[in-house]
Short mmCIF file of C-alpha atoms in Angstrom, two decimals:
data_model
loop_
_atom_site.label_atom_id
_atom_site.label_comp_id
_atom_site.label_asym_id
_atom_site.label_seq_id
_atom_site.Cartn_x
_atom_site.Cartn_y
_atom_site.Cartn_z
CA MET A 26 16.63 -36.52 68.68
CA THR A 27 18.18 -35.38 65.42
CA ALA A 28 16.27 -33.02 63.17
CA ALA A 29 15.04 -34.38 59.87
CA PRO A 30 17.10 -33.28 56.90
CA PRO A 31 15.49 -30.58 54.76
CA PRO A 32 13.61 -31.89 51.72
CA GLU A 33 15.74 -32.16 48.63
CA ARG A 34 15.09 -29.44 46.08
CA PRO A 35 13.80 -30.68 42.73
CA PRO A 36 16.33 -30.37 39.93
CA PHE A 37 16.32 -27.34 37.65
CA LEU A 38 14.34 -28.18 34.47
CA GLY A 39 13.14 -31.40 36.09
CA LEU A 40 9.65 -32.90 35.95
CA LEU A 41 6.91 -30.30 36.46
CA PRO A 42 4.11 -30.91 38.99
CA TRP A 43 1.08 -32.30 37.19
CA PRO A 44 -1.22 -29.22 37.66
CA GLU A 45 1.55 -26.92 36.40
CA ARG A 46 2.22 -29.27 33.49
CA ARG A 47 -1.45 -29.14 32.42
CA ALA A 48 -1.64 -25.35 32.72
CA VAL A 49 1.55 -24.87 30.70
CA ALA A 50 0.41 -27.35 28.04
CA GLU A 51 -2.92 -25.54 27.58
CA ALA A 52 -1.25 -22.13 27.30
CA LEU A 53 1.41 -23.32 24.88
CA ARG A 54 -1.02 -25.23 22.69
CA THR A 55 -2.84 -22.01 21.83
CA GLU A 56 0.41 -20.05 21.47
CA THR A 57 1.81 -22.65 19.05
CA PHE A 58 -1.22 -22.34 16.76
CA GLY A 59 -1.11 -18.56 17.07
CA GLY A 60 2.60 -18.57 16.31
CA LEU A 61 2.03 -20.37 13.04
CA VAL A 62 -0.67 -17.84 12.10
CA LEU A 63 1.69 -15.04 13.18
CA LEU A 64 4.44 -16.44 10.98
CA ALA A 65 2.05 -16.60 8.04
CA ALA A 66 0.89 -13.01 8.67
CA ALA A 67 4.48 -11.75 8.72
CA VAL A 68 5.21 -13.47 5.40
CA VAL A 69 2.04 -12.01 3.86
CA ALA A 70 3.01 -8.53 5.11
CA LEU A 71 6.48 -8.77 3.59
CA VAL A 72 5.21 -10.08 0.26
CA TRP A 73 2.36 -7.56 0.09
CA ALA A 74 4.53 -4.55 1.01
CA ASN A 75 7.18 -5.50 -1.58
CA SER A 76 4.76 -6.40 -4.38
CA PRO A 77 3.24 -4.13 -7.05
CA LEU A 78 0.38 -3.68 -4.55
CA GLY A 79 2.72 -2.11 -2.00
CA ASP A 80 0.95 1.26 -2.27
CA LEU A 81 -2.34 -0.43 -1.41
CA TYR A 82 -0.71 -1.92 1.70
CA THR A 83 0.33 1.56 2.84
CA GLN A 84 -3.12 3.00 2.11
CA VAL A 85 -4.88 0.27 4.10
CA ARG A 86 -2.43 0.54 7.02
CA ASP A 87 -2.81 4.34 7.18
CA PHE A 88 -6.59 4.44 6.67
CA HIS A 89 -8.27 6.26 9.60
CA PHE A 90 -11.59 5.44 11.25
CA GLY A 91 -13.09 5.58 14.72
CA ILE A 92 -14.93 8.03 16.97
CA PRO A 93 -13.19 11.45 16.81
CA ALA A 94 -15.32 12.86 19.63
CA LEU A 95 -13.76 10.30 21.98
CA GLY A 96 -10.25 10.90 20.70
CA LEU A 97 -10.30 7.56 18.91
CA ASP A 98 -9.83 8.47 15.25
CA LEU A 99 -6.98 6.05 14.56
CA SER A 100 -5.34 4.45 11.56
CA VAL A 101 -5.68 0.71 10.96
CA GLY A 102 -2.08 0.29 12.06
CA HIS A 103 -2.73 2.16 15.30
CA TRP A 104 -5.93 0.21 16.00
CA THR A 105 -3.97 -3.04 15.77
CA ALA A 106 -1.09 -1.72 17.93
CA ASP A 107 -3.14 0.14 20.56
CA GLY A 108 -6.36 -1.85 20.46
CA LEU A 109 -5.71 -5.47 19.51
CA LEU A 110 -2.42 -5.68 21.39
CA ALA A 111 -4.30 -4.64 24.54
CA VAL A 112 -6.00 -8.04 24.26
CA PHE A 113 -2.58 -9.68 23.93
CA PHE A 114 -1.39 -7.91 27.09
CA LEU A 115 -4.62 -8.83 28.89
CA VAL A 116 -3.72 -12.49 28.35
CA ALA A 117 -0.10 -11.77 29.34
CA GLY A 118 -1.33 -10.15 32.57
CA ILE A 119 -3.49 -13.17 33.40
CA GLU A 120 -0.58 -15.54 32.75
CA LEU A 121 1.73 -13.43 34.89
CA LYS A 122 -0.83 -13.43 37.73
CA ARG A 123 -1.17 -17.21 37.45
CA GLU A 124 2.61 -17.64 37.55
CA LEU A 125 2.84 -15.41 40.63
CA VAL A 126 0.00 -17.12 42.50
CA VAL A 127 0.17 -20.81 41.57
CA GLY A 128 2.98 -21.16 39.02
CA GLU A 129 6.76 -21.09 38.84
CA LEU A 130 7.01 -17.56 40.26
CA ARG A 131 5.07 -18.21 43.48
CA THR A 132 8.14 -19.04 45.60
CA PRO A 133 11.62 -17.48 45.56
CA ALA A 134 13.28 -20.88 45.11
CA THR A 135 11.47 -21.68 41.88
CA ALA A 136 11.34 -18.09 40.64
CA ALA A 137 15.02 -17.26 41.07
CA LEU A 138 16.43 -18.86 37.93
CA PRO A 139 13.78 -17.81 35.35
CA VAL A 140 13.51 -14.29 36.81
CA VAL A 141 17.28 -13.76 36.84
CA ALA A 142 17.51 -15.21 33.33
CA ALA A 143 14.73 -12.91 32.08
CA LEU A 144 16.16 -9.80 33.74
CA CYS A 145 19.63 -10.49 32.34
CA GLY A 146 17.97 -11.29 29.01
CA MET A 147 16.51 -7.77 29.01
CA ALA A 148 19.47 -5.85 30.45
CA VAL A 149 22.25 -7.29 28.29
CA PRO A 150 20.50 -6.73 24.92
CA ALA A 151 19.67 -3.16 25.96
CA ALA A 152 23.29 -2.58 26.98
CA LEU A 153 24.64 -4.02 23.72
CA TYR A 154 22.23 -1.82 21.75
CA MET A 155 23.47 1.26 23.62
CA LEU A 156 27.09 0.24 23.03
CA THR A 157 26.59 -0.48 19.32
CA ALA A 158 24.50 2.61 18.64
CA GLY A 159 26.81 4.79 20.73
CA LEU A 160 29.98 3.64 18.93
CA GLY A 161 28.29 4.38 15.60
CA GLY A 162 27.00 7.78 16.67
CA GLY A 163 23.37 6.63 16.60
CA SER A 164 20.38 7.40 18.79
CA PRO A 165 20.01 5.63 22.17
CA ASP A 166 16.20 5.78 21.89
CA GLY A 167 15.86 2.18 20.67
CA TRP A 168 17.51 0.58 23.71
CA ALA A 169 14.32 -1.30 24.66
CA VAL A 170 13.63 -2.78 21.21
CA PRO A 171 15.72 -5.99 21.61
CA MET A 172 14.54 -6.70 25.17
CA ALA A 173 11.46 -8.83 24.46
CA THR A 174 11.01 -12.52 23.61
CA ASP A 175 8.07 -13.52 21.40
CA ILE A 176 6.78 -16.78 22.85
CA ALA A 177 4.32 -17.39 19.98
CA PHE A 178 6.95 -16.99 17.27
CA ALA A 179 9.39 -19.15 19.27
CA LEU A 180 6.80 -21.92 19.59
CA ALA A 181 6.04 -21.66 15.88
CA VAL A 182 9.72 -22.34 15.19
CA LEU A 183 9.55 -25.40 17.45
CA ALA A 184 6.45 -26.59 15.62
CA VAL A 185 8.01 -26.09 12.18
CA ILE A 186 11.17 -28.04 13.11
CA SER A 187 9.01 -30.67 14.86
CA THR A 188 11.08 -30.87 18.02
CA HIS A 189 9.86 -32.74 21.11
CA LEU A 190 11.00 -30.20 23.67
CA PRO A 191 10.33 -31.46 27.24
CA ALA A 192 7.65 -29.69 29.25
CA ALA A 193 10.17 -28.19 31.69
CA LEU A 194 12.10 -26.47 28.89
CA ARG A 195 8.87 -25.13 27.39
CA ALA A 196 7.72 -23.91 30.81
CA PHE A 197 11.06 -22.17 31.36
CA LEU A 198 10.69 -20.45 27.98
CA LEU A 199 7.11 -19.44 28.84
CA THR A 200 8.19 -17.99 32.19
CA LEU A 201 10.98 -16.05 30.49
CA ALA A 202 8.47 -14.59 28.05
CA VAL A 203 5.99 -13.74 30.82
CA VAL A 204 8.63 -11.80 32.78
CA ASP A 205 9.75 -10.20 29.51
CA ASP A 206 6.19 -9.06 28.85
CA LEU A 207 6.02 -7.48 32.31
CA GLY A 208 9.33 -5.71 31.66
CA ALA A 209 8.09 -4.53 28.28
CA ILE A 210 4.86 -3.09 29.65
CA LEU A 211 6.77 -1.29 32.43
CA VAL A 212 9.15 0.16 29.84
CA ILE A 213 6.22 1.27 27.68
CA ALA A 214 4.37 2.79 30.64
CA ILE A 215 7.39 4.62 32.09
CA PHE A 216 9.44 5.63 29.07
CA PHE A 217 6.89 5.97 26.27
CA SER A 218 4.14 7.94 27.99
CA ASP A 219 3.88 11.42 26.54
CA GLY A 220 1.76 14.49 27.31
CA LEU A 221 -0.18 12.97 30.21
CA ASN A 222 -3.84 13.89 30.60
CA PHE A 223 -4.31 13.43 34.34
CA TRP A 224 -8.11 13.60 34.14
CA ALA A 225 -8.20 10.68 31.71
CA LEU A 226 -5.53 8.84 33.70
CA GLY A 227 -7.52 9.34 36.90
CA GLY A 228 -10.61 8.01 35.15
CA ALA A 229 -8.68 4.94 34.00
CA PHE A 230 -7.47 4.26 37.54
CA ALA A 231 -11.01 4.76 38.86
CA GLY A 232 -12.24 2.22 36.33
CA LEU A 233 -9.54 -0.23 37.44
CA ALA A 234 -10.61 0.31 41.05
CA VAL A 235 -14.21 -0.58 40.10
CA PHE A 236 -12.89 -3.62 38.21
CA TYR A 237 -11.04 -4.71 41.37
CA VAL A 238 -14.12 -4.22 43.57
CA LEU A 239 -16.25 -6.29 41.20
CA GLN A 240 -13.67 -9.08 41.39
CA ARG A 241 -13.42 -8.74 45.15
CA PHE A 242 -17.18 -9.15 45.58
CA ARG A 243 -17.30 -12.04 43.09
CA VAL A 244 -19.53 -10.22 40.60
CA ARG A 245 -19.94 -12.27 37.44
CA GLY A 246 -21.27 -11.42 33.99
CA TRP A 247 -19.65 -10.17 30.80
CA TRP A 248 -22.25 -7.41 30.51
CA CYS A 249 -20.51 -5.37 33.24
CA TYR A 250 -16.88 -6.26 32.57
CA VAL A 251 -16.79 -5.72 28.79
CA PRO A 252 -18.15 -2.13 28.80
CA LEU A 253 -15.99 -1.32 31.83
CA GLY A 254 -12.91 -2.77 30.14
CA LEU A 255 -13.54 -0.77 26.96
CA ALA A 256 -13.98 2.42 29.01
CA ILE A 257 -10.72 1.76 30.90
CA TRP A 258 -8.90 1.14 27.60
CA ALA A 259 -10.26 4.35 25.99
CA LEU A 260 -9.38 6.45 29.05
CA MET A 261 -5.89 4.94 29.20
CA TYR A 262 -5.36 5.71 25.52
CA ASN A 263 -6.46 9.33 25.96
CA SER A 264 -4.33 9.71 29.10
CA GLY A 265 -1.09 9.56 27.12
CA VAL A 266 -0.10 6.20 28.63
CA HIS A 267 0.04 3.47 26.00
CA ALA A 268 -3.35 1.75 25.88
CA THR A 269 -1.87 -1.75 26.21
CA VAL A 270 -1.14 -0.93 29.87
CA ALA A 271 -4.89 -1.18 30.47
CA GLY A 272 -4.88 -4.77 29.22
CA VAL A 273 -2.11 -6.00 31.50
CA ALA A 274 -3.60 -4.11 34.49
CA MET A 275 -6.96 -5.84 34.10
CA GLY A 276 -5.22 -9.18 33.61
CA LEU A 277 -3.36 -8.74 36.90
CA ILE A 278 -6.59 -7.85 38.72
CA LEU A 279 -8.52 -10.93 37.54
CA ARG A 280 -8.65 -13.63 40.18
CA THR A 281 -6.65 -16.79 39.41
CA THR A 282 -7.63 -18.92 42.43
CA THR A 283 -10.86 -20.89 42.58
CA ASP A 284 -13.51 -20.52 45.26
CA LYS A 285 -15.34 -23.48 46.70
CA GLY A 286 -17.76 -24.78 44.11
CA GLU A 287 -16.07 -23.05 41.18
CA ASP A 288 -14.87 -25.10 38.23
CA ALA A 289 -12.39 -22.43 37.16
CA ALA A 290 -11.19 -19.05 38.36
CA PRO A 291 -12.26 -15.89 36.45
CA GLY A 292 -8.74 -15.43 35.09
CA ALA A 293 -8.70 -18.96 33.70
CA ARG A 294 -12.17 -18.53 32.15
CA VAL A 295 -11.25 -15.23 30.50
CA ALA A 296 -7.94 -16.63 29.26
CA HIS A 297 -9.73 -19.68 27.84
CA LEU A 298 -12.14 -17.43 25.94
CA VAL A 299 -9.79 -14.63 24.89
CA HIS A 300 -6.47 -16.42 24.34
CA PRO A 301 -7.47 -17.99 20.98
CA PHE A 302 -8.57 -14.56 19.69
CA SER A 303 -5.37 -12.96 20.96
CA ALA A 304 -3.07 -15.60 19.47
CA GLY A 305 -4.99 -16.31 16.28
CA VAL A 306 -6.37 -12.86 15.36
CA ALA A 307 -5.07 -9.90 17.39
CA VAL A 308 -1.32 -10.55 17.23
CA PRO A 309 -1.29 -11.74 13.58
CA LEU A 310 -3.25 -8.64 12.50
CA PHE A 311 -0.73 -6.45 14.31
CA ALA A 312 2.07 -8.31 12.52
CA LEU A 313 0.31 -7.88 9.19
CA PHE A 314 0.40 -4.09 9.49
CA ALA A 315 3.71 -3.79 11.36
CA ALA A 316 5.99 -6.20 9.47
CA GLY A 317 5.49 -4.82 5.97
CA VAL A 318 8.95 -3.34 5.35
CA GLY A 319 11.12 -3.07 2.26
CA VAL A 320 13.50 -5.99 1.73
CA SER A 321 15.56 -4.70 -1.19
CA GLY A 322 19.30 -5.20 -1.15
CA ASP A 323 19.84 -1.55 -0.29
CA ALA A 324 17.32 -1.68 2.57
CA LEU A 325 18.93 -4.79 4.04
CA ALA A 326 22.40 -3.26 3.71
CA ARG A 327 21.28 -0.22 5.72
CA VAL A 328 20.33 -2.53 8.59
CA PHE A 329 24.00 -3.50 8.98
CA THR A 330 25.48 -0.09 8.23
CA THR A 331 23.16 2.11 10.35
CA PRO A 332 23.93 2.08 14.09
CA GLU A 333 20.36 1.87 15.42
CA PRO A 334 19.17 -1.19 13.45
CA LEU A 335 22.58 -2.84 13.83
CA GLY A 336 22.24 -2.39 17.59
CA VAL A 337 18.85 -4.17 17.45
CA VAL A 338 20.31 -7.15 15.56
CA VAL A 339 23.27 -7.41 17.93
CA GLY A 340 20.97 -7.09 20.94
CA LEU A 341 18.60 -9.84 19.78
CA VAL A 342 21.17 -12.32 18.48
CA VAL A 343 24.12 -11.81 20.84
CA GLY A 344 22.57 -10.01 23.80
CA LYS A 345 19.82 -12.56 24.42
CA ILE A 346 22.31 -15.45 24.35
CA LEU A 347 24.70 -13.74 26.77
CA GLY A 348 21.89 -12.49 29.01
CA VAL A 349 19.65 -15.57 29.24
CA PHE A 350 22.35 -18.23 29.26
CA GLY A 351 24.81 -16.26 31.37
CA GLY A 352 22.13 -15.21 33.87
CA THR A 353 20.78 -18.77 34.18
CA TYR A 354 24.23 -20.30 34.60
CA LEU A 355 25.34 -17.81 37.25
CA ALA A 356 22.03 -18.02 39.13
CA ALA A 357 22.26 -21.81 39.16
CA ARG A 358 25.81 -21.66 40.51
CA PHE A 359 24.96 -19.17 43.27
CA THR A 360 21.79 -21.03 44.31
CA ARG A 361 23.48 -24.44 43.95
CA ALA A 362 20.63 -25.59 41.73
CA ARG A 363 21.04 -29.07 40.25
CA LEU A 364 20.44 -29.29 36.51
CA ASN A 365 18.19 -32.15 35.41
CA PRO A 366 20.69 -34.99 34.74
CA ASP A 367 18.88 -35.84 31.51
CA LEU A 368 19.70 -32.37 30.14
CA THR A 369 22.89 -30.37 29.66
CA TRP A 370 23.77 -26.69 29.60
CA ALA A 371 23.73 -26.97 25.81
CA ASP A 372 19.93 -27.25 26.08
CA VAL A 373 19.75 -24.02 28.09
CA PHE A 374 22.01 -22.41 25.48
CA GLY A 375 19.58 -23.48 22.74
CA LEU A 376 16.71 -21.84 24.65
CA ALA A 377 18.80 -18.69 25.05
CA VAL A 378 19.28 -18.55 21.28
CA LEU A 379 15.53 -19.11 20.78
CA ALA A 380 14.82 -16.22 23.16
CA GLY A 381 16.37 -13.89 20.57
CA ILE A 382 13.10 -14.03 18.64
CA GLY A 383 11.63 -10.69 19.67
CA PHE A 384 8.99 -10.11 17.04
CA THR A 385 5.69 -8.67 18.33
CA VAL A 386 6.68 -6.51 21.31
CA SER A 387 9.96 -5.48 19.65
CA LEU A 388 8.05 -4.16 16.64
CA LEU A 389 5.68 -2.28 18.97
CA ILE A 390 8.51 -0.68 20.96
CA GLY A 391 10.34 0.15 17.71
CA GLU A 392 7.33 2.15 16.55
CA LEU A 393 7.11 3.93 19.92
CA ALA A 394 10.83 4.66 20.12
CA PHE A 395 11.08 6.20 16.64
CA PRO A 396 7.60 7.57 15.82
CA GLY A 397 7.32 8.78 12.23
CA GLN A 398 11.09 8.72 11.67
CA ALA A 399 12.88 7.40 8.59
CA VAL A 400 14.82 4.90 10.71
CA THR A 401 11.59 3.21 11.87
CA GLU A 402 11.41 0.95 8.83
CA GLN A 403 15.06 -0.01 9.31
CA ILE A 404 14.36 -0.85 12.96
CA LYS A 405 11.48 -3.09 11.90
CA ALA A 406 13.70 -4.78 9.31
CA ALA A 407 16.34 -5.28 12.01
CA VAL A 408 13.77 -6.96 14.29
CA LEU A 409 12.80 -9.31 11.46
CA ILE A 410 16.42 -10.10 10.57
CA GLY A 411 17.55 -10.56 14.18
CA SER A 412 14.56 -12.78 14.93
CA ALA A 413 15.17 -14.83 11.76
CA ILE A 414 18.84 -15.34 12.60
CA SER A 415 17.95 -16.43 16.14
CA ALA A 416 15.25 -18.78 14.82
CA ILE A 417 17.61 -20.46 12.36
CA LEU A 418 20.42 -20.88 14.89
CA ALA A 419 18.00 -22.23 17.53
CA ALA A 420 16.48 -24.66 15.03
CA LEU A 421 19.91 -26.10 14.24
CA LEU A 422 20.87 -26.43 17.92
CA LEU A 423 17.59 -27.89 19.15
CA ARG A 424 17.17 -30.32 16.25
CA HIS A 425 20.62 -31.66 17.06
CA ARG A 426 19.33 -32.65 20.52
CA ASN A 427 15.91 -33.85 19.39
CA THR A 428 16.70 -37.55 19.99
CA VAL A 429 17.13 -36.78 23.70
CA TYR A 430 14.05 -34.56 23.75
CA LYS A 431 11.93 -37.24 22.06
CA ARG A 432 12.91 -39.84 24.68
CA LEU A 433 12.08 -37.48 27.55
CA TYR A 434 8.81 -36.45 25.90
CA GLU A 435 7.73 -40.09 25.49
CA GLU A 436 8.58 -40.82 29.13
CA GLU A 437 6.57 -37.78 30.25
CA THR A 438 3.48 -38.67 28.21
CA LEU A 439 3.36 -42.51 28.50
CA ASP A 440 -0.04 -43.51 29.96
CA THR A 441 -0.28 -47.31 29.87
CA ASP A 442 -3.45 -47.50 31.97
CA ALA A 443 -5.19 -44.75 29.92
CA ASP A 444 -6.42 -42.92 33.03
CA GLY A 445 -5.47 -39.50 31.68
CA ILE A 446 -2.46 -39.13 33.99
CA PRO A 447 0.98 -40.08 32.63
CA ASP A 448 2.60 -43.03 34.43
CA ILE A 449 5.58 -40.94 35.51
CA TYR A 450 3.27 -38.94 37.81
CA GLN A 451 2.03 -42.08 39.55
CA ARG A 452 5.39 -43.17 40.88
CA GLU A 453 6.31 -42.62 44.53
CA SER A 454 9.09 -40.15 43.64
CA ALA A 455 6.90 -38.05 41.35
CA PRO A 456 6.02 -34.40 42.11
CA PRO A 457 2.65 -33.94 43.89
CA ARG A 458 -0.48 -34.15 41.76
#
């Protein structure tokens, strides 16, 4: 009796399983709205900082308030970077946990391509920054600035150009950004922790242990998690480890599988509640007080004549393309993955260009890499310029293919019987529902 042939692997960037498609759609819907708000906040910051009211912008950004007795007397800019971005990383941690447990990262076969693409998309930009800065005699400290991809800003670009990108391409971009976020938080935790207070760090870990126990024993109620989360965040901030690490740690602890009788897992419920605030308020407020840099001719010229900011631009624009596209192509060849026949490698190249938008996390790492230095403003300007160049190039490439994307999108969403499930998922050859 001959053994049955192994099941055929689904094509790379093919039709997503229906549960994954719904989860991705919900996550990206909020990110798209948040990206548009983020884009508006960045424009307001640039206009405000370069207007006659520029001094007022600086005064507001540097205004201090808080609780000094708890070591929390921070400026408005620091509150947005250390406080509000912790909410952003909480959502990122939940999304990463979901990807690892039930999403694209749960099996090596499906995780290989996006993980390799993301890792190459972090390593190559960092290497190009080091090369560019080194050849110009600049500081290597900004090597991590061009590593991140800003999913919200990327989706805002897609919304502005009105492209009908298929769900698989959007999911691939989301997975890239999720792995990028994990890489960014590891970089922040390992390389930008300074003057550790081990008592505070021990307290933060103790709080995380309590958080885990509460999840383990299925304790519910915001009244215990919110105060505990705030305590963990404050202890992490005072420990010398960047406070955003607390957010991603709690996100990874939250349970993402449902128990019998549950409508949704705790991670999904928290993400549903917090994600709109993160995308629509927290990240845009950070952008408002981080993106206000000078855009005079002299300031822009220094971006391309100073090694550190030039390294950031090269890393974002060139490094992301080489890393993401090159890593994906090589991984596909070594794993013998079949590309969706309706797509071409030009579509992956367009995504690689789009991945060069590194706004939010790149600005954060730029501030951490060059604290209080004159080159900080140039680094921020370089992030804005590199992200803008990537956005424009990606818009041109993806709009060129929009006829194909629109056809695939209509096939994926056609629901002739109006039962809430697209017809393509009710065929015999469709992925499991």
